Amino acid sequence: MDKKNVEAIYPLSPLQKGILFDSLYSPDTLGYFVQVHFDLEKPNLDWLKQVWTEIQQRHPVLRTLFVWENQKQPLQIVLKQVDLNWQIEDWKQYDAQTKNEKLTQLLQEDKKKGFNLNKAPLMRFYIIQLSEEKVHFIWSHHHIVLDGWSFPIILQEVLKLYQARADNQPPTVKTLRPFKDYIQWIQKHDADHAKQYWTQNLAKITAPTPLLINKPPAANSAYLEQHYSFSEQIKLKLQSFSREQRITLNTLVQATWALVLGCYSRNQEVLFGGMVSGRPAELTQVETMVGLFANTIPVVVQINTQQSVKDWLQQLQSEQVEREEYSYQSLVDIQQWSNIAAGANLFDSVVVTENFPVNDSLTDSQQALHIQNFQFSEHANTPLILVFSLYQ
C-alpha cells in the first residue's frame, strides 16, 4: 500500500469488528454481501461513471479497506484515490428468457466472488446492455461499509449529480459528516456500561428461543420468501392503534412476533433479534451520514398475561428505548456477555421494520436518470427473518 495514498486511519466500530470476525471465521458465508440492481432508461454511461467517481470521493467509507494481521486491533484505512471496478456486458442479442437466466447466473456468480476486506473499494458495478434504450445496473458492496439506510442517500446523490450534468448546472449536493465522526462518538462511551446492561438483560437466557420448525440443512444457502401486503385500511388501523398506545410501529411488530414465538415455543420469556438503525439522535446530522450504523441486537420479551395490553406495550416501548442506547455493540461481544454457549446462535429469528429515508426522487420518471424495477438482495445467517416494510 502506498502510504502517500492514505487519507485516514481509525479503529472499527464494535459492529464492524463483529462483521470482520464473522467474515474471517466463515469466509464462504454470503451473510454480508449486498446487491442493489435496477433498470435504467437511456443512460449516458460516461456520465454515470463520472457520477459514481464523485460519489466515491464524497464518502470516505467507499474508499475504505480493513487490516487486522500483525495489528494490536483491527483498523480501517481510508485511501485518497481508488479505482472503481466496472464490468460492462452486451446482451442485446439475447431473447427475454435468456436475459433473465443470464442475470440470475451473474447475480449468483457475483455473490460467490465476495470481497477481500483488505482491498478497496469494497464495491463493484455491472452495466448490462439489454437493448439500445435500456441497461440493467448492478451495484454490489460489503455490509461492513454500508447499511440499508445509507444506500438511498447515495442513490439520491447519484440522481442529483447526473441531473446536474443533464441540465448543465453545478450540482447542489451538500457535504455530509464522515463516518469517522461516528467512530469518535463511540469511543467516548464507556464499554463497561454496555457490558453491564447486556449482562443483566440476558441474565435469565440460557438458550435461543426455539422455532420448533424444520430448519433447512446448513449447507443449503437457498432462502424461501413469502410476501403479504396489507390493505390500506389495515395499515391505517395499525398506525392509529400505535398512536393510541403511544408506541412505535416497530414495537407493535415486535410485540406481535413475541406472542407468536411464545405460543410456538411455549415460553413466557422469548428472545429474538431486532434490527435497529443504530443512528444516535445526539450525533447531529446522523440521519444523512453514510456508513455502517444498523445493527441486529437481542430483544428479550417477558409475556405477562396479568398485564393489560396497553401497559405491556408501553413497557416494551420503554425497554426498546433503553436497549437502543447500547445498540452499537456487536453481537460477538453481546454473546460473550450472555449465558448462551459459544458457537450457538444467539437467536433463530429476526424482526426488521424497514423505514429508510426514501423519497419519490428514486422513482421519478421526470428525472434524467430514471430508475425502474428496483431490487435489493442481502443474505442473512438467521433461519427466519420477518420484514415489515413501510413501502409499497
Coordinates of C-alpha atoms in Angstrom, one line a residue:
M1 CA 0.0 0.0 0.0
D2 CA 1.3 3.4 -1.0
K3 CA 1.4 5.5 2.3
K4 CA 1.1 8.7 0.2
N5 CA -2.4 7.4 -0.8
V6 CA -3.6 7.1 2.8
E7 CA -6.1 9.7 3.9
A8 CA -7.1 8.5 7.3
I9 CA -6.7 5.5 9.7
Y10 CA -9.0 4.8 12.6
P11 CA -10.5 1.9 14.6
L12 CA -13.5 -0.2 13.7
S13 CA -16.9 0.3 15.4
P14 CA -18.0 -2.7 17.5
L15 CA -20.4 -3.8 14.8
Q16 CA -17.7 -3.7 12.2
K17 CA -15.4 -5.8 14.4
G18 CA -18.2 -8.3 14.7
I19 CA -18.7 -8.5 10.9
L20 CA -14.9 -8.7 10.4
F21 CA -14.8 -11.6 12.9
D22 CA -17.7 -13.4 11.2
S23 CA -16.3 -12.9 7.7
L24 CA -12.9 -14.3 8.7
Y25 CA -14.3 -17.1 10.7
S26 CA -16.7 -18.2 7.9
P27 CA -15.2 -16.9 4.7
D28 CA -17.6 -18.7 2.5
T29 CA -20.7 -17.1 4.0
L30 CA -22.9 -14.8 1.9
G31 CA -24.3 -13.1 5.0
Y32 CA -22.7 -9.7 4.5
F33 CA -22.9 -9.4 0.7
V34 CA -25.4 -6.8 -0.6
Q35 CA -26.7 -6.4 -4.2
V36 CA -28.7 -3.4 -5.4
H37 CA -29.9 -3.6 -9.0
F38 CA -32.3 -2.0 -11.3
D39 CA -33.1 -0.9 -14.9
L40 CA -32.1 2.4 -16.4
E41 CA -33.6 4.1 -19.5
K42 CA -31.2 5.6 -22.0
P43 CA -28.4 6.4 -19.5
N44 CA -25.3 8.3 -20.6
L45 CA -22.7 5.7 -19.4
D46 CA -19.9 8.2 -19.3
W47 CA -21.9 10.5 -17.0
L48 CA -22.8 7.5 -14.9
K49 CA -19.2 6.5 -14.4
Q50 CA -18.2 10.1 -13.6
V51 CA -21.0 10.5 -11.1
W52 CA -20.0 7.3 -9.2
T53 CA -16.4 8.5 -9.1
E54 CA -17.6 11.8 -7.5
I55 CA -19.8 9.8 -5.0
Q56 CA -16.8 7.7 -4.0
Q57 CA -14.7 10.9 -3.4
R58 CA -17.6 12.4 -1.3
H59 CA -17.8 9.4 1.0
P60 CA -14.7 8.0 2.7
V61 CA -16.4 4.7 3.6
L62 CA -16.4 3.9 -0.2
R63 CA -12.6 4.2 -0.2
T64 CA -12.0 2.1 2.9
L65 CA -10.2 -1.2 3.4
F66 CA -9.5 -3.1 6.6
V67 CA -6.3 -4.5 8.1
W68 CA -6.0 -6.9 11.0
E69 CA -2.9 -9.0 10.7
N70 CA 0.0 -8.0 12.9
Q71 CA -2.2 -5.3 14.5
K72 CA -3.0 -4.8 18.1
Q73 CA -6.5 -4.1 17.0
P74 CA -8.2 -4.1 13.6
L75 CA -8.0 -0.8 11.7
Q76 CA -9.9 0.8 8.8
I77 CA -7.8 2.7 6.3
V78 CA -9.3 5.4 4.0
L79 CA -7.4 5.8 0.7
K80 CA -7.3 9.1 -1.1
Q81 CA -7.8 7.6 -4.6
V82 CA -9.3 4.2 -5.5
D83 CA -10.2 2.9 -9.0
L84 CA -13.8 1.7 -9.3
N85 CA -14.4 -1.8 -10.6
W86 CA -16.7 -1.8 -13.7
Q87 CA -17.8 -4.7 -15.8
I88 CA -19.8 -4.0 -19.0
E89 CA -21.7 -6.6 -20.9
D90 CA -23.8 -6.5 -24.1
W91 CA -26.8 -8.8 -24.1
K92 CA -28.9 -7.1 -26.8
Q93 CA -28.8 -10.2 -29.0
Y94 CA -30.5 -12.5 -26.4
D95 CA -34.2 -13.1 -26.0
A96 CA -36.0 -12.2 -22.8
Q97 CA -35.8 -15.7 -21.3
T98 CA -32.1 -16.0 -21.9
K99 CA -31.5 -12.5 -20.4
N100 CA -33.3 -13.5 -17.2
E101 CA -31.4 -16.7 -17.0
K102 CA -28.0 -14.9 -17.6
L103 CA -28.9 -12.3 -15.0
T104 CA -29.8 -14.9 -12.4
Q105 CA -26.5 -16.6 -13.1
L106 CA -24.5 -13.4 -13.0
L107 CA -26.0 -12.3 -9.6
Q108 CA -25.1 -15.7 -8.2
E109 CA -21.6 -15.6 -9.5
D110 CA -21.1 -12.1 -8.2
K111 CA -22.1 -13.2 -4.7
K112 CA -19.7 -16.1 -4.8
K113 CA -16.8 -13.7 -5.7
G114 CA -17.4 -11.9 -2.4
F115 CA -14.9 -9.2 -1.4
N116 CA -11.4 -9.1 0.1
L117 CA -11.7 -6.9 3.1
N118 CA -8.1 -5.7 2.8
K119 CA -8.6 -4.3 -0.7
A120 CA -10.5 -1.2 -1.6
P121 CA -13.1 -0.5 -2.9
L122 CA -15.5 -2.9 -1.2
M123 CA -18.0 -2.4 -4.0
R124 CA -18.2 -3.1 -7.8
F125 CA -20.6 -2.4 -10.7
Y126 CA -22.0 -4.2 -13.7
I127 CA -23.6 -2.5 -16.6
I128 CA -25.6 -4.8 -18.8
Q129 CA -26.9 -3.5 -22.1
L130 CA -30.3 -5.1 -22.6
S131 CA -31.4 -3.1 -25.6
E132 CA -30.5 0.2 -27.4
E133 CA -32.5 2.1 -24.8
K134 CA -32.3 0.0 -21.6
V135 CA -29.5 -1.2 -19.3
H136 CA -29.5 -3.2 -16.1
F137 CA -27.3 -1.8 -13.4
I138 CA -25.9 -3.8 -10.5
W139 CA -24.2 -2.3 -7.5
S140 CA -22.6 -4.8 -5.1
H141 CA -21.0 -3.9 -1.9
H142 CA -20.0 -5.4 1.5
H143 CA -22.2 -4.7 4.5
I144 CA -19.1 -3.7 6.6
V145 CA -19.0 -0.3 5.0
L146 CA -22.7 0.5 4.3
D147 CA -26.1 -0.2 5.9
G148 CA -29.6 -0.2 4.3
W149 CA -30.2 3.3 5.4
S150 CA -27.2 4.6 3.5
F151 CA -27.9 3.4 0.0
P152 CA -31.0 5.5 -0.6
I153 CA -28.9 8.5 0.4
I154 CA -26.2 7.6 -2.1
L155 CA -28.6 6.8 -4.9
Q156 CA -30.4 10.2 -4.4
E157 CA -27.0 11.9 -4.7
V158 CA -26.3 9.9 -7.9
L159 CA -29.6 11.2 -9.4
K160 CA -28.8 14.8 -8.4
L161 CA -25.3 14.7 -9.8
Y162 CA -26.5 13.1 -13.0
Q163 CA -29.4 15.6 -13.3
A164 CA -26.9 18.5 -12.9
R165 CA -25.0 17.2 -15.9
A166 CA -28.1 16.9 -17.9
D167 CA -29.1 20.4 -17.0
N168 CA -25.6 21.7 -17.5
Q169 CA -25.7 23.2 -14.0
P170 CA -23.5 22.9 -10.9
P171 CA -24.5 20.1 -8.5
T172 CA -26.4 21.0 -5.3
V173 CA -25.5 18.1 -3.1
K174 CA -24.5 19.0 0.5
T175 CA -21.3 18.0 2.3
L176 CA -22.2 15.3 4.8
R177 CA -20.5 14.3 8.1
P178 CA -17.9 11.5 7.6
F179 CA -18.3 8.1 9.2
K180 CA -15.2 8.7 11.4
D181 CA -17.3 11.1 13.4
Y182 CA -19.4 8.2 14.5
I183 CA -16.3 6.2 15.5
Q184 CA -15.2 9.1 17.6
W185 CA -18.7 9.2 19.2
I186 CA -18.5 5.5 20.1
Q187 CA -15.0 6.0 21.6
K188 CA -16.4 8.5 24.1
H189 CA -18.7 5.8 25.6
D190 CA -17.7 3.5 28.5
A191 CA -17.8 -0.1 27.2
D192 CA -18.3 -1.3 30.8
H193 CA -21.8 0.3 30.8
A194 CA -22.8 -1.6 27.7
K195 CA -21.4 -4.8 29.2
Q196 CA -23.3 -4.3 32.4
Y197 CA -26.6 -3.6 30.5
W198 CA -26.4 -6.7 28.2
T199 CA -25.2 -9.0 31.0
Q200 CA -28.3 -8.0 33.1
N201 CA -30.6 -8.0 30.1
L202 CA -29.7 -11.6 29.1
A203 CA -29.1 -13.0 32.6
K204 CA -32.0 -15.4 32.5
I205 CA -31.5 -16.6 29.0
T206 CA -29.5 -19.8 28.6
A207 CA -30.6 -20.9 25.1
P208 CA -32.1 -19.4 21.9
T209 CA -35.9 -19.5 21.8
P210 CA -36.7 -22.5 19.6
L211 CA -38.8 -22.0 16.5
L212 CA -39.9 -25.7 16.6
I213 CA -40.0 -25.9 12.8
N214 CA -37.9 -27.9 10.4
K215 CA -34.8 -25.9 9.5
P216 CA -33.0 -26.3 6.1
P217 CA -29.6 -28.0 6.1
A218 CA -26.8 -25.7 7.0
A219 CA -25.2 -26.3 3.6
N220 CA -28.4 -25.2 1.8
S221 CA -28.0 -21.4 1.1
A222 CA -31.3 -21.1 -0.6
Y223 CA -33.9 -18.9 1.1
L224 CA -37.7 -19.2 0.6
E225 CA -39.7 -15.9 0.7
Q226 CA -43.3 -15.3 1.4
H227 CA -44.8 -11.9 0.7
Y228 CA -48.0 -10.5 2.1
S229 CA -49.4 -7.0 1.5
F230 CA -51.8 -5.3 4.0
S231 CA -54.7 -3.4 2.7
E232 CA -54.6 0.4 3.1
Q233 CA -57.4 0.0 5.7
I234 CA -55.4 -2.3 7.9
K235 CA -52.3 -0.1 7.5
L236 CA -54.3 2.9 8.8
K237 CA -55.7 0.8 11.7
L238 CA -52.2 -0.2 12.7
Q239 CA -50.9 3.3 12.6
S240 CA -53.9 4.6 14.6
F241 CA -53.6 1.9 17.2
S242 CA -49.8 2.6 17.6
R243 CA -50.6 6.3 18.2
E244 CA -53.3 5.5 20.7
Q245 CA -50.9 3.2 22.7
R246 CA -48.1 5.8 22.3
I247 CA -45.7 3.2 20.8
T248 CA -43.9 2.9 17.5
L249 CA -44.9 0.5 14.8
N250 CA -41.7 -1.3 15.4
T251 CA -42.7 -2.0 19.0
L252 CA -46.1 -3.2 17.8
V253 CA -44.5 -5.6 15.3
Q254 CA -42.0 -6.9 17.9
A255 CA -44.8 -7.4 20.4
T256 CA -46.8 -9.4 17.8
W257 CA -43.9 -11.6 17.0
A258 CA -43.1 -12.2 20.7
L259 CA -46.7 -13.5 21.1
V260 CA -46.3 -15.8 18.1
L261 CA -42.9 -17.0 19.3
G262 CA -44.2 -17.6 22.8
C263 CA -47.1 -19.6 21.5
Y264 CA -45.0 -21.9 19.4
S265 CA -42.1 -22.3 21.9
R266 CA -44.5 -22.4 24.9
N267 CA -42.2 -20.0 26.7
Q268 CA -43.3 -16.9 28.7
E269 CA -39.9 -15.2 28.1
V270 CA -38.7 -15.2 24.4
L271 CA -35.6 -14.0 22.7
F272 CA -35.3 -12.8 19.1
G273 CA -33.2 -10.4 17.1
G274 CA -34.4 -6.8 16.4
M275 CA -33.0 -4.6 13.7
V276 CA -32.2 -1.0 14.8
S277 CA -31.0 1.9 12.7
G278 CA -28.1 2.5 15.2
R279 CA -28.1 6.2 14.5
P280 CA -27.8 8.1 17.8
A281 CA -30.0 11.2 17.9
E282 CA -27.4 13.1 19.9
L283 CA -25.0 12.9 16.9
T284 CA -26.1 15.8 14.7
Q285 CA -26.8 15.1 11.1
V286 CA -26.6 11.4 11.7
E287 CA -29.6 10.7 9.6
T288 CA -27.7 11.8 6.5
M289 CA -24.4 10.1 7.3
V290 CA -23.2 7.2 5.1
G291 CA -21.7 4.2 6.7
L292 CA -22.5 1.2 8.8
F293 CA -24.8 2.1 11.7
A294 CA -27.6 -0.5 11.5
N295 CA -27.3 -3.5 13.9
T296 CA -29.2 -6.5 14.9
I297 CA -29.5 -6.8 18.7
P298 CA -31.1 -9.3 21.1
V299 CA -34.7 -8.5 22.1
V300 CA -35.9 -10.2 25.3
V301 CA -39.7 -10.0 25.9
Q302 CA -41.5 -11.2 29.0
I303 CA -45.1 -12.2 28.2
N304 CA -47.1 -11.3 31.2
T305 CA -50.8 -12.3 30.8
Q306 CA -51.6 -10.4 34.0
Q307 CA -50.8 -7.0 32.4
S308 CA -53.2 -5.0 30.3
V309 CA -52.3 -4.8 26.6
K310 CA -51.7 -1.1 27.0
D311 CA -49.4 -1.4 30.0
W312 CA -47.5 -4.3 28.3
L313 CA -46.9 -2.4 25.1
Q314 CA -45.8 0.7 26.8
Q315 CA -43.4 -1.3 28.9
L316 CA -42.0 -2.8 25.7
Q317 CA -41.6 0.7 24.3
S318 CA -39.6 1.8 27.3
E319 CA -37.4 -1.3 27.1
Q320 CA -36.8 -0.6 23.4
V321 CA -35.7 3.0 24.1
E322 CA -33.3 1.8 26.8
R323 CA -32.0 -1.1 24.6
E324 CA -31.2 1.2 21.7
E325 CA -28.8 3.2 23.9
Y326 CA -26.5 0.2 23.7
S327 CA -27.3 -0.8 20.1
Y328 CA -23.8 0.0 18.8
Q329 CA -22.3 -3.1 20.5
S330 CA -21.5 -6.1 18.2
L331 CA -23.3 -9.4 18.6
V332 CA -19.9 -11.1 19.2
D333 CA -19.4 -9.1 22.3
I334 CA -23.0 -9.4 23.5
Q335 CA -22.9 -13.2 23.1
Q336 CA -19.8 -13.3 25.2
W337 CA -21.6 -11.5 28.0
S338 CA -24.6 -13.9 27.8
N339 CA -25.1 -17.4 29.2
I340 CA -25.6 -18.9 25.8
A341 CA -22.9 -21.3 24.8
A342 CA -20.2 -20.1 22.4
G343 CA -20.9 -21.2 18.8
A344 CA -24.7 -21.4 19.3
N345 CA -27.0 -18.8 17.7
L346 CA -28.0 -16.0 20.0
F347 CA -31.4 -16.1 18.3
D348 CA -33.1 -18.0 15.5
S349 CA -35.4 -15.3 14.3
V350 CA -35.1 -11.6 13.5
V351 CA -37.7 -8.8 13.2
V352 CA -36.9 -6.0 10.8
T353 CA -39.1 -2.8 10.4
E354 CA -37.9 -1.0 7.2
N355 CA -38.2 2.7 7.4
F356 CA -35.3 4.0 5.2
P357 CA -35.1 7.7 4.1
V358 CA -36.5 7.1 0.7
N359 CA -38.3 9.8 -1.3
D360 CA -40.1 9.9 -4.6
S361 CA -36.9 11.0 -6.5
L362 CA -35.7 7.4 -6.8
T363 CA -38.7 6.5 -9.0
D364 CA -39.5 9.9 -10.5
S365 CA -39.9 9.3 -14.3
Q366 CA -39.1 13.0 -14.9
Q367 CA -35.5 12.6 -13.7
A368 CA -32.8 12.5 -16.3
L369 CA -31.8 9.2 -14.8
H370 CA -34.9 7.1 -14.4
I371 CA -34.7 4.0 -12.1
Q372 CA -37.1 1.1 -12.8
N373 CA -37.6 -2.4 -11.3
F374 CA -35.6 -1.6 -8.2
Q375 CA -34.4 -4.8 -6.4
F376 CA -32.4 -5.3 -3.2
S377 CA -30.8 -8.5 -2.0
E378 CA -29.0 -9.2 1.2
H379 CA -28.3 -12.6 2.7
A380 CA -28.5 -13.3 6.4
N381 CA -27.4 -16.3 8.5
T382 CA -30.6 -16.4 10.6
P383 CA -33.1 -19.2 9.9
L384 CA -36.2 -17.0 9.9
I385 CA -36.5 -13.2 9.2
L386 CA -39.7 -11.2 9.5
V387 CA -39.6 -8.0 7.5
F388 CA -42.2 -5.3 8.0
S389 CA -41.8 -2.7 5.3
L390 CA -43.5 0.7 5.3
Y391 CA -43.1 1.0 1.5
Q392 CA -45.1 -0.4 -1.4

